[in-house]
mmCIF file of C-alpha atoms in Angstrom:
data_model
loop_
_atom_site.group_PDB
_atom_site.id
_atom_site.type_symbol
_atom_site.label_atom_id
_atom_site.label_comp_id
_atom_site.label_asym_id
_atom_site.label_seq_id
_atom_site.Cartn_x
_atom_site.Cartn_y
_atom_site.Cartn_z
ATOM 1 C CA MET F 1 -78.299 -90.928 -20.184
ATOM 2 C CA ALA F 2 -80.582 -91.388 -17.425
ATOM 3 C CA GLN F 3 -80.475 -94.882 -15.724
ATOM 4 C CA ILE F 4 -84.107 -96.455 -14.883
ATOM 5 C CA SER F 5 -84.843 -99.268 -12.396
ATOM 6 C CA ALA F 6 -85.747 -102.614 -12.855
ATOM 7 C CA VAL F 7 -89.332 -101.904 -12.017
ATOM 8 C CA VAL F 8 -89.673 -99.188 -14.556
ATOM 9 C CA ALA F 9 -88.158 -101.536 -17.156
ATOM 10 C CA PHE F 10 -90.780 -104.017 -16.252
ATOM 11 C CA VAL F 11 -93.612 -101.671 -16.524
ATOM 12 C CA LEU F 12 -92.389 -100.229 -19.794
ATOM 13 C CA GLY F 13 -92.078 -103.845 -20.920
ATOM 14 C CA VAL F 14 -95.658 -104.524 -20.330
ATOM 15 C CA LEU F 15 -96.878 -101.258 -21.704
ATOM 16 C CA GLN F 16 -94.783 -102.037 -25.152
ATOM 17 C CA GLY F 17 -96.858 -105.345 -25.293
ATOM 18 C CA VAL F 18 -99.956 -103.414 -24.775
ATOM 19 C CA PHE F 19 -99.136 -100.721 -27.313
ATOM 20 C CA GLU F 20 -98.140 -103.200 -29.934
ATOM 21 C CA TRP F 21 -101.851 -104.007 -30.484
ATOM 22 C CA LEU F 22 -102.819 -100.367 -30.976
ATOM 23 C CA PRO F 23 -102.522 -98.881 -34.461
ATOM 24 C CA ILE F 24 -100.069 -96.069 -33.296
ATOM 25 C CA SER F 25 -96.542 -96.039 -32.689
ATOM 26 C CA SER F 26 -95.674 -98.238 -29.359
ATOM 27 C CA GLU F 27 -92.089 -96.125 -29.271
ATOM 28 C CA GLY F 28 -93.840 -92.806 -29.038
ATOM 29 C CA ASN F 29 -96.148 -94.116 -26.468
ATOM 30 C CA LEU F 30 -93.417 -95.332 -24.376
ATOM 31 C CA ALA F 31 -91.374 -92.000 -24.765
ATOM 32 C CA LEU F 32 -94.581 -89.990 -23.735
ATOM 33 C CA VAL F 33 -94.985 -92.473 -20.557
ATOM 34 C CA LEU F 34 -91.401 -91.978 -19.417
ATOM 35 C CA THR F 35 -91.764 -88.150 -19.768
ATOM 36 C CA VAL F 36 -95.008 -87.744 -18.254
ATOM 37 C CA PHE F 37 -95.156 -90.196 -15.573
ATOM 38 C CA PHE F 38 -91.516 -91.007 -14.693
ATOM 39 C CA GLY F 39 -90.183 -87.367 -15.178
ATOM 40 C CA LEU F 40 -87.539 -88.442 -17.533
ATOM 41 C CA PRO F 41 -86.221 -85.553 -19.802
ATOM 42 C CA ALA F 42 -87.602 -85.993 -23.235
ATOM 43 C CA ALA F 43 -84.212 -86.029 -24.831
ATOM 44 C CA ASP F 44 -83.493 -89.110 -22.815
ATOM 45 C CA ALA F 45 -86.914 -90.733 -23.345
ATOM 46 C CA VAL F 46 -86.438 -90.809 -27.012
#
């Protein structure tokens, strides 16, 4: 399992709060952000 930095964890926390207001899965969005923008393998992002 990959380790993420405190900055990435903070950004993901902010995004989680924003995504909660949308009528779509916030966890799915976070997995997408981790994979696309932070280069984390898809298996680790889920």
